[in-house]
PDB file of C-alpha atoms in Angstrom:
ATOM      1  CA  UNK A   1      20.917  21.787 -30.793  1.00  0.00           C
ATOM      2  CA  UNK A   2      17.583  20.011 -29.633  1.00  0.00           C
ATOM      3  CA  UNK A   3      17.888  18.690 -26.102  1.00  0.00           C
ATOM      4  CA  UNK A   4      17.308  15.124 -24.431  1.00  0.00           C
ATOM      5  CA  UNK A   5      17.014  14.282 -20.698  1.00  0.00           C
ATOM      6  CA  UNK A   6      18.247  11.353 -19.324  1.00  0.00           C
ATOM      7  CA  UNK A   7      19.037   9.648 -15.885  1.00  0.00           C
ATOM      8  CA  UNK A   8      22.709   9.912 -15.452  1.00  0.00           C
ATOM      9  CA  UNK A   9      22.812   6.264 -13.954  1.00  0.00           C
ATOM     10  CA  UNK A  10      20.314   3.428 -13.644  1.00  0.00           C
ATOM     11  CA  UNK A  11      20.811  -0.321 -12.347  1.00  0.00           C
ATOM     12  CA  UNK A  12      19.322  -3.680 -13.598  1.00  0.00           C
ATOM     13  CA  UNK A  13      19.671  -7.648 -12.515  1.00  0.00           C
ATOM     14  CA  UNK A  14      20.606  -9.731 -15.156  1.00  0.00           C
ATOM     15  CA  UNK A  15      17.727 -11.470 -17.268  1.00  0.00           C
ATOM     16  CA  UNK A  16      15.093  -8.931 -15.852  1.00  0.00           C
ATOM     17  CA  UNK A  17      13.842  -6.420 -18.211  1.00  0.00           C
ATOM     18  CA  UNK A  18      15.155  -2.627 -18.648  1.00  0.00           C
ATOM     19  CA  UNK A  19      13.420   0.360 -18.985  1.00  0.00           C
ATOM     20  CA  UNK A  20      15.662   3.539 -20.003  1.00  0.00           C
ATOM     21  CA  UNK A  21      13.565   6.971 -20.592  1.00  0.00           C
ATOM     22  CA  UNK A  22      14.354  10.096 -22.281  1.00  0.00           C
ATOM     23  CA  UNK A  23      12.728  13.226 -22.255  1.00  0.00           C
ATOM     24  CA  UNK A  24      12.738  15.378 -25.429  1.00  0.00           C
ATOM     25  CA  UNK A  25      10.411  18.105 -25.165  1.00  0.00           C
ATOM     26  CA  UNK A  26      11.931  19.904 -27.957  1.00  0.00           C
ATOM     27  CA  UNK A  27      11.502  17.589 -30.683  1.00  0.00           C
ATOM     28  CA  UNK A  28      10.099  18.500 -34.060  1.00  0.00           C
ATOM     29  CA  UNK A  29       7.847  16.896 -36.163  1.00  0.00           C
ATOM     30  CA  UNK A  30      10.269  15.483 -38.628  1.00  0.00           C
ATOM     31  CA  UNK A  31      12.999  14.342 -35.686  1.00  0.00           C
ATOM     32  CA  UNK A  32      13.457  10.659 -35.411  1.00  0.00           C
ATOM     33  CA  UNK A  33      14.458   9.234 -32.274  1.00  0.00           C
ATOM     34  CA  UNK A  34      17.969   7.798 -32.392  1.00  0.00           C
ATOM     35  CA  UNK A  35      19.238   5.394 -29.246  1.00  0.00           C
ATOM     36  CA  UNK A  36      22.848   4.252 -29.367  1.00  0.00           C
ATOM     37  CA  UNK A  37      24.893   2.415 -27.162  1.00  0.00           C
ATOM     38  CA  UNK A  38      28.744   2.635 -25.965  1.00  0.00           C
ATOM     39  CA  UNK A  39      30.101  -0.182 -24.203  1.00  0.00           C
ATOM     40  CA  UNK A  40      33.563  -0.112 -22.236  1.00  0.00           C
ATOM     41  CA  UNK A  41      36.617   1.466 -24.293  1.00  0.00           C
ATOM     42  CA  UNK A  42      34.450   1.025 -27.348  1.00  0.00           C
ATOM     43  CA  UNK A  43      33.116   3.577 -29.837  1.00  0.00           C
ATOM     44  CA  UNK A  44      28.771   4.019 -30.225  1.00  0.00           C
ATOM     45  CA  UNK A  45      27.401   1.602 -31.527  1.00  0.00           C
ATOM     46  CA  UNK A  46      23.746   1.648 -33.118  1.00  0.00           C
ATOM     47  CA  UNK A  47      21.127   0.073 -31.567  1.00  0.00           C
ATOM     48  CA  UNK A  48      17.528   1.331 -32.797  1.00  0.00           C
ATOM     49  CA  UNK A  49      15.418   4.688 -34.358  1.00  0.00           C
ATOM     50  CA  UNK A  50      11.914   5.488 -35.000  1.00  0.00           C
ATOM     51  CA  UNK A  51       9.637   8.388 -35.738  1.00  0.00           C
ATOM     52  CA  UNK A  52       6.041   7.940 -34.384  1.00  0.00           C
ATOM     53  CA  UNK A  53       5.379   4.082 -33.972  1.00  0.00           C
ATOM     54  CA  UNK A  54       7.024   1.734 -32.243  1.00  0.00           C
ATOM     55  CA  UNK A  55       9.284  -0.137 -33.410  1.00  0.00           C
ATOM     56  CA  UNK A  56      11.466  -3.707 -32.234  1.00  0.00           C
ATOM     57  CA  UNK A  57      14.802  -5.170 -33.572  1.00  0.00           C
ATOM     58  CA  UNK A  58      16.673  -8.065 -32.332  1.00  0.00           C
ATOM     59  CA  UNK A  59      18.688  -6.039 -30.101  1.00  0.00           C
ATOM     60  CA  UNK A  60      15.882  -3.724 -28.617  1.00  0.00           C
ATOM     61  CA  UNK A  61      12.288  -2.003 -28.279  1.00  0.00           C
ATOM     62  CA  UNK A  62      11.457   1.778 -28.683  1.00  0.00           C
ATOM     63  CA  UNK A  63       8.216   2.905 -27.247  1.00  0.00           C
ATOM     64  CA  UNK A  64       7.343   6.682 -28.131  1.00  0.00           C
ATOM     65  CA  UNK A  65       4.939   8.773 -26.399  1.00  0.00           C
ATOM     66  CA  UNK A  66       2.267   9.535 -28.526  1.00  0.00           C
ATOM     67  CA  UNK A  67       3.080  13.759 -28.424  1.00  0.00           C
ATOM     68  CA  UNK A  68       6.752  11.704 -28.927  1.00  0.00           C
ATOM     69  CA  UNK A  69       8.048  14.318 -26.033  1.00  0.00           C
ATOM     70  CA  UNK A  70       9.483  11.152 -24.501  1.00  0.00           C
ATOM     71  CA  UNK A  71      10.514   7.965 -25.838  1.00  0.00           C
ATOM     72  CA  UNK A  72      11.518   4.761 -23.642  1.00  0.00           C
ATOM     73  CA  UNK A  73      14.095   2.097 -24.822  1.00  0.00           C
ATOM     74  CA  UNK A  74      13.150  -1.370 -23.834  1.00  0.00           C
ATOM     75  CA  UNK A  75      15.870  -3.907 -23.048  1.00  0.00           C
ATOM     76  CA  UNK A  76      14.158  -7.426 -22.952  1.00  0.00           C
ATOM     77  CA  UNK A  77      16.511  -9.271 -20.956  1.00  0.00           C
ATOM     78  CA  UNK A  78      19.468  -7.699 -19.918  1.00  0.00           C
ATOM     79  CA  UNK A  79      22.871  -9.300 -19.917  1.00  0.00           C
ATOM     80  CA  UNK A  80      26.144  -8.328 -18.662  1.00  0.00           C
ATOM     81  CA  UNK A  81      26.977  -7.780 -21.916  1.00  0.00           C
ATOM     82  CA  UNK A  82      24.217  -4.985 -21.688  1.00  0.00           C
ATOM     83  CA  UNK A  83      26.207  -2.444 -19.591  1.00  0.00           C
ATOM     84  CA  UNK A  84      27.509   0.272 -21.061  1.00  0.00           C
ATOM     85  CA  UNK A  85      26.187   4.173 -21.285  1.00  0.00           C
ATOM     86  CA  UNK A  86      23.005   4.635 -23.479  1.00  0.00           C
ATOM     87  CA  UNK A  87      22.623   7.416 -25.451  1.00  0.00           C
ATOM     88  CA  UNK A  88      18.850   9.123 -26.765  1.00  0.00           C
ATOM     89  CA  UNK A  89      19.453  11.382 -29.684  1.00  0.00           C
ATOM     90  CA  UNK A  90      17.459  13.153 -32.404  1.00  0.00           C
ATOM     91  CA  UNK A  91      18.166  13.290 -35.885  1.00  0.00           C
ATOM     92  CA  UNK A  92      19.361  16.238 -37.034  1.00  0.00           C
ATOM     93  CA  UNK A  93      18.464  17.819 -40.496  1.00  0.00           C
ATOM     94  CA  UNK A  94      22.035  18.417 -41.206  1.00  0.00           C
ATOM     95  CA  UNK A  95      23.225  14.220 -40.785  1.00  0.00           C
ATOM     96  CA  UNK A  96      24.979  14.321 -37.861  1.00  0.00           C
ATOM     97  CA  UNK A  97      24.704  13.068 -34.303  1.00  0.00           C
ATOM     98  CA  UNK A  98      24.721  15.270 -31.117  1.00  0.00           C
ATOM     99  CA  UNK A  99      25.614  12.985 -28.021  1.00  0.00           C
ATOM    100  CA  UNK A 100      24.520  13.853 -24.314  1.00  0.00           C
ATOM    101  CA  UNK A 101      25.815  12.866 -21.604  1.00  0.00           C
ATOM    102  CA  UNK A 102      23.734   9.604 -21.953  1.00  0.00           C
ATOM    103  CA  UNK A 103      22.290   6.629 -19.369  1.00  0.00           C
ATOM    104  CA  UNK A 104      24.819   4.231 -17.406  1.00  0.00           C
ATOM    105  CA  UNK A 105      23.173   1.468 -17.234  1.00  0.00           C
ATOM    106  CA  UNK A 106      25.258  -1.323 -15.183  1.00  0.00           C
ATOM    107  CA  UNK A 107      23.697  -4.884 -14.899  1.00  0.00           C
ATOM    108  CA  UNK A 108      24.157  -7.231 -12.020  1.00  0.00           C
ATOM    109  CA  UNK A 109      24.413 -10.769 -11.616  1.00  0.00           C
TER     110      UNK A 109
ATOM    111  CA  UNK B  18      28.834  -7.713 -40.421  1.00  0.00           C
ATOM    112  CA  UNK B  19      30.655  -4.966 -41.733  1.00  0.00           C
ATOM    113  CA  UNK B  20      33.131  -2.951 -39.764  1.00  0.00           C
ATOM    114  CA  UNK B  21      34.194   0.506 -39.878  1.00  0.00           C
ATOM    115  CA  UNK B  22      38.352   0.081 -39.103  1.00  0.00           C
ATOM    116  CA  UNK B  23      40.776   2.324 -37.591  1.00  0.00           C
ATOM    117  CA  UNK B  24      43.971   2.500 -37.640  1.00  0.00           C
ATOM    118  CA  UNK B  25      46.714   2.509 -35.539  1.00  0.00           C
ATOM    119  CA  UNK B  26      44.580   1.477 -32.047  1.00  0.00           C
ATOM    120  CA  UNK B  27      47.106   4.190 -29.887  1.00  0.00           C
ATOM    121  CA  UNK B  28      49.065   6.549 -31.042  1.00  0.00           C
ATOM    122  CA  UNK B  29      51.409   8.608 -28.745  1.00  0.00           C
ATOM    123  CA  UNK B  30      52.741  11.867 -30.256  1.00  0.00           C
ATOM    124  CA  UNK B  31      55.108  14.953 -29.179  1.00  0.00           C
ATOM    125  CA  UNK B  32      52.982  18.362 -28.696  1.00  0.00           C
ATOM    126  CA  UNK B  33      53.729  20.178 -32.035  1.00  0.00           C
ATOM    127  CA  UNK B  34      53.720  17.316 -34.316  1.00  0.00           C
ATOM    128  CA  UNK B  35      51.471  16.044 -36.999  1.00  0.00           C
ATOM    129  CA  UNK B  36      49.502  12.923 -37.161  1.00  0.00           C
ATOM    130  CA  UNK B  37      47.151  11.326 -39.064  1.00  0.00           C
ATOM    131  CA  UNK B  38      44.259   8.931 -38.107  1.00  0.00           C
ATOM    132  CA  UNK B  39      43.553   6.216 -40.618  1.00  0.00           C
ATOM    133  CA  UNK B  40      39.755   4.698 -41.140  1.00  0.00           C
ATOM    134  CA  UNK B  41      38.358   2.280 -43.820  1.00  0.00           C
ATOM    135  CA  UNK B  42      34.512   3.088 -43.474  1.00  0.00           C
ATOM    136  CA  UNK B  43      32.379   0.586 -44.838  1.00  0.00           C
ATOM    137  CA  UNK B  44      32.610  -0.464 -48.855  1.00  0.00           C
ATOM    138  CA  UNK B  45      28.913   0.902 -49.867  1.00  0.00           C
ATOM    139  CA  UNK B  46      28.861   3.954 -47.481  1.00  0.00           C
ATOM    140  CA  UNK B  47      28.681   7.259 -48.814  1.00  0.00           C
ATOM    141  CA  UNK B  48      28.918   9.841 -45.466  1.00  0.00           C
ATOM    142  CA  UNK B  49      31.983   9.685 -43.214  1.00  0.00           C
ATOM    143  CA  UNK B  50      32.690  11.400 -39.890  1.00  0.00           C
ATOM    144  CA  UNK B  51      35.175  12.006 -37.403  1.00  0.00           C
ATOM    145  CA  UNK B  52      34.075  12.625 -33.545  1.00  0.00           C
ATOM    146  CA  UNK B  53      36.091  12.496 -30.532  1.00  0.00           C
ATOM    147  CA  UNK B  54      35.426  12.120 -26.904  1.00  0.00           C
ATOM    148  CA  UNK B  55      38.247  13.394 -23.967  1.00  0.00           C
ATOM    149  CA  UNK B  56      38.272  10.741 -21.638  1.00  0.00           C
ATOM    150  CA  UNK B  57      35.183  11.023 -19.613  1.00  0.00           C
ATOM    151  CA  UNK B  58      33.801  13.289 -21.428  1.00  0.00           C
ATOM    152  CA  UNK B  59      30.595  12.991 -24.417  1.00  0.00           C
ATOM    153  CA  UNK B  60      31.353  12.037 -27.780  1.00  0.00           C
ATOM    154  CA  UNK B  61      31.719  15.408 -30.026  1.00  0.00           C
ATOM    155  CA  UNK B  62      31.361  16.004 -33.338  1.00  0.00           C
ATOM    156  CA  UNK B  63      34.235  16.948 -35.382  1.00  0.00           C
ATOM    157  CA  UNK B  64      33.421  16.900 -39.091  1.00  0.00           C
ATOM    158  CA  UNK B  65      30.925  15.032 -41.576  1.00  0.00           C
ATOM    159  CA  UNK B  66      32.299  14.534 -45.245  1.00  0.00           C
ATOM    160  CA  UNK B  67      30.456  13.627 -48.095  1.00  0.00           C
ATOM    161  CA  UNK B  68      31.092  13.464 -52.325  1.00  0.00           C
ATOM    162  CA  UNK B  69      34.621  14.497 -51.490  1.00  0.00           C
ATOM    163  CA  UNK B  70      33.947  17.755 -49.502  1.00  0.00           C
ATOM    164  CA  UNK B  71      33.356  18.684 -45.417  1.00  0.00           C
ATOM    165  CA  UNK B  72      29.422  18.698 -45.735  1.00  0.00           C
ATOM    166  CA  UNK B  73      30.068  20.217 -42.314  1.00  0.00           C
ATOM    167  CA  UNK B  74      31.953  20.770 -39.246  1.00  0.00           C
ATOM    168  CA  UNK B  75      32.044  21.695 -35.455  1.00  0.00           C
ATOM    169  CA  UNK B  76      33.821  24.834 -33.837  1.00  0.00           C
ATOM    170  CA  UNK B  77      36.311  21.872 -32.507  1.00  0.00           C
ATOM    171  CA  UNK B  78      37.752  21.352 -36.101  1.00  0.00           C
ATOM    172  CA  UNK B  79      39.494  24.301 -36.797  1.00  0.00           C
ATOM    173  CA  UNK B  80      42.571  25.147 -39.079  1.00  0.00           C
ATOM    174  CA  UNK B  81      44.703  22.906 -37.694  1.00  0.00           C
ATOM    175  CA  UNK B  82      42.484  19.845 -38.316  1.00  0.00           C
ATOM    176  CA  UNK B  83      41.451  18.603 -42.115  1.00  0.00           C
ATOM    177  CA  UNK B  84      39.962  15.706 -43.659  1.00  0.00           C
ATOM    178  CA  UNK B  85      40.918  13.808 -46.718  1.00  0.00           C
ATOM    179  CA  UNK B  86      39.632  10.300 -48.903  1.00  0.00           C
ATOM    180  CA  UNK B  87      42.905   9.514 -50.713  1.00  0.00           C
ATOM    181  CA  UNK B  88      41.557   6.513 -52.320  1.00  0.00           C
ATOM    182  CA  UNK B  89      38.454   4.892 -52.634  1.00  0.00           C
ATOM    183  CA  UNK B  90      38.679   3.067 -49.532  1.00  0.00           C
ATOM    184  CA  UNK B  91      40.551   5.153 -46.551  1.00  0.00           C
ATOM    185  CA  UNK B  92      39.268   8.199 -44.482  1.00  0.00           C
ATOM    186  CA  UNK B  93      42.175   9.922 -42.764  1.00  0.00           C
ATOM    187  CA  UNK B  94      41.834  12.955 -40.290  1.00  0.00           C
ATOM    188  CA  UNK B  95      45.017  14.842 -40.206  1.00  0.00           C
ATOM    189  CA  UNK B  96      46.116  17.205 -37.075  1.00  0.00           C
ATOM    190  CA  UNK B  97      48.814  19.489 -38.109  1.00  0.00           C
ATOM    191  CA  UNK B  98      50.615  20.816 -35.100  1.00  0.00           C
ATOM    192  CA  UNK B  99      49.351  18.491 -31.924  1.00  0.00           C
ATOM    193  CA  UNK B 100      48.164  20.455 -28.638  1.00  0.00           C
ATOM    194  CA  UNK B 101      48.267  18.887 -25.317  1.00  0.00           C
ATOM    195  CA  UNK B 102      44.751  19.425 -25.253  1.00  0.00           C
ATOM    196  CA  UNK B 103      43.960  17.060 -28.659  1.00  0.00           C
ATOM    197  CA  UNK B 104      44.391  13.716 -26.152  1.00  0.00           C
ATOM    198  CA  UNK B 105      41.111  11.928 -26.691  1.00  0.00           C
ATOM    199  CA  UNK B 106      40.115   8.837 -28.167  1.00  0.00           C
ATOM    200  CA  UNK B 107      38.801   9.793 -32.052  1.00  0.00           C
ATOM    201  CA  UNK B 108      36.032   7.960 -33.333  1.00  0.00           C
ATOM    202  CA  UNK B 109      35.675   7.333 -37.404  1.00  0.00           C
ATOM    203  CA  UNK B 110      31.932   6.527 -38.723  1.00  0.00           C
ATOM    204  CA  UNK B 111      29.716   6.014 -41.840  1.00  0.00           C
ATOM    205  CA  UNK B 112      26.396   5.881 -42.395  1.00  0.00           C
ATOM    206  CA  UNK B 113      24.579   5.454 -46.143  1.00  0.00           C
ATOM    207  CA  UNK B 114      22.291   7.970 -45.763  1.00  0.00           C
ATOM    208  CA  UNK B 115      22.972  11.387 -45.222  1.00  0.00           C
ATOM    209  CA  UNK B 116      18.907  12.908 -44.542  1.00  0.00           C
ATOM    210  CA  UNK B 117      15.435  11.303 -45.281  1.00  0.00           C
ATOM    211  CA  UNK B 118      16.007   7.815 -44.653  1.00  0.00           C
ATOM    212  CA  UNK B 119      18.107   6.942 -41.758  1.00  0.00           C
ATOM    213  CA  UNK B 120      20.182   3.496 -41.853  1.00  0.00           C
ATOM    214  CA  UNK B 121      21.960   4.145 -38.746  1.00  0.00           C
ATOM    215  CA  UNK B 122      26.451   5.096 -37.943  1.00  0.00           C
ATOM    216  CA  UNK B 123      28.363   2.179 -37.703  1.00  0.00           C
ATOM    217  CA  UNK B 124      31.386   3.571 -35.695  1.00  0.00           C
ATOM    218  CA  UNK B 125      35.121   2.366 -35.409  1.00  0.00           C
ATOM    219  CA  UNK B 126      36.648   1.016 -32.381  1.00  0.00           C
ATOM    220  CA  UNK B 127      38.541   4.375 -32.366  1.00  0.00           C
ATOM    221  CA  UNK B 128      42.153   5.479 -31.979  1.00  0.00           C
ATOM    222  CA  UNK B 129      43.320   6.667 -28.880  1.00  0.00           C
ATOM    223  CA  UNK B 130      45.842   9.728 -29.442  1.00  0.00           C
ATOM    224  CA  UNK B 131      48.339  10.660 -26.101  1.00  0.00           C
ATOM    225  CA  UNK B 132      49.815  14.251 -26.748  1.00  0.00           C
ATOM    226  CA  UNK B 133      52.729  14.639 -24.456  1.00  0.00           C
TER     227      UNK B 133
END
């Protein structure tokens, strides 16, 4: 299964902006880029995807390297609310998610 | 906004018995899945189902483990004999596209299963 590379932990204040990388060498052409999100005792929960551009939704930003061997998810503001363990994933052809062991991401006051 | 349900929230079984995990994926989805994730472990894949049939599954989901839609609404996993090792909390999902255009899992809260 195609590999990503994340920090295992990182840290942010509240209200400042995040920055969460991942590394994916590996990637083919036709891989999107997949982040989700799993808060405390919760299960994943979506939060953005893209291919080549990038791309914002009211929850996030993706930035992708242009040779898209690393992507970065961009948390505007972050909130306590925020913390939880990020995950970077590709796409796979066959439909179905492969999670790593993701980003912690806590968030202080 | 829509929500992928689960059913019960914890469910505490003997080793040996069987038990089945209820889900109501959302109405206009067409791809279901089951993962689970051993407590602090990652999330693994179990099985994707699609048009009524395992489109396909992990090494995880072997004989002991199926998948059924019994109606049009519910998604049940079923473990036939429970091993100590099957503790985890199980995750149900469904997404509307399958390949080519991605839309994104919208996942259950999950149930939490305690083999003892």
């Amino acid at each position: 299964d195609a590999k990503t590379t994340q920090p295992n932990s990182m840290e942010s204040n509240e209200e400042e902006p995040v920055h969460l990388p991942c590394n994916h060498s590996t990637i083919s052409g036709t891989d999107y880029i997949h982040w989700y999100r799993q808060l405390p005792s919760q299960g994943p929960e979506y939060v953005i995807h893209g291919l080549t551009s990038n791309v914002n939704n009211r929850m996030a930003s993706l930035a992708i390297a242009e040779d898209r061997k690393s992507s970065t998810l961009i948390l505007h503001r972050a909130t306590l609310r925020d913390a939880a363990v990020y995950y970077c994933i590709f796409y796979n052809q066959g439909g179905k998610l492969i999670f790593g062991q993701g980003t912690e991401l806590s968030v202080k006051p | 906004e829509p929500e992928v349900t689960q059913t019960p929230s914890h469910q505490v079984t003997q080793m040996g018995q069987e038990v089945i995990l209820r889900c109501v994926p959302i109405s206009n989805h067409l791809y279901f899945y089951w993962y689970r994730q051993i407590l602090g472990q990652k999330v693994e894949f179990l099985v994707s189902f699609y048009n009524n049939e395992i489109s396909e599954k992990s090494e995880i989901f072997d004989d002991q483990f199926s998948v059924e839609r019994p109606d049009g609404s519910n998604f049940t996993l079923k473990i036939r004999s429970t091993k100590l090792e099957d503790s985890a909390m199980y995750f149900c999902a469904s997404s509307e596209a399958f390949s080519g255009e991605y839309y994104g899992y919208t996942f259950g809260s999950g149930t939490r299963l305690t083999v003892v």
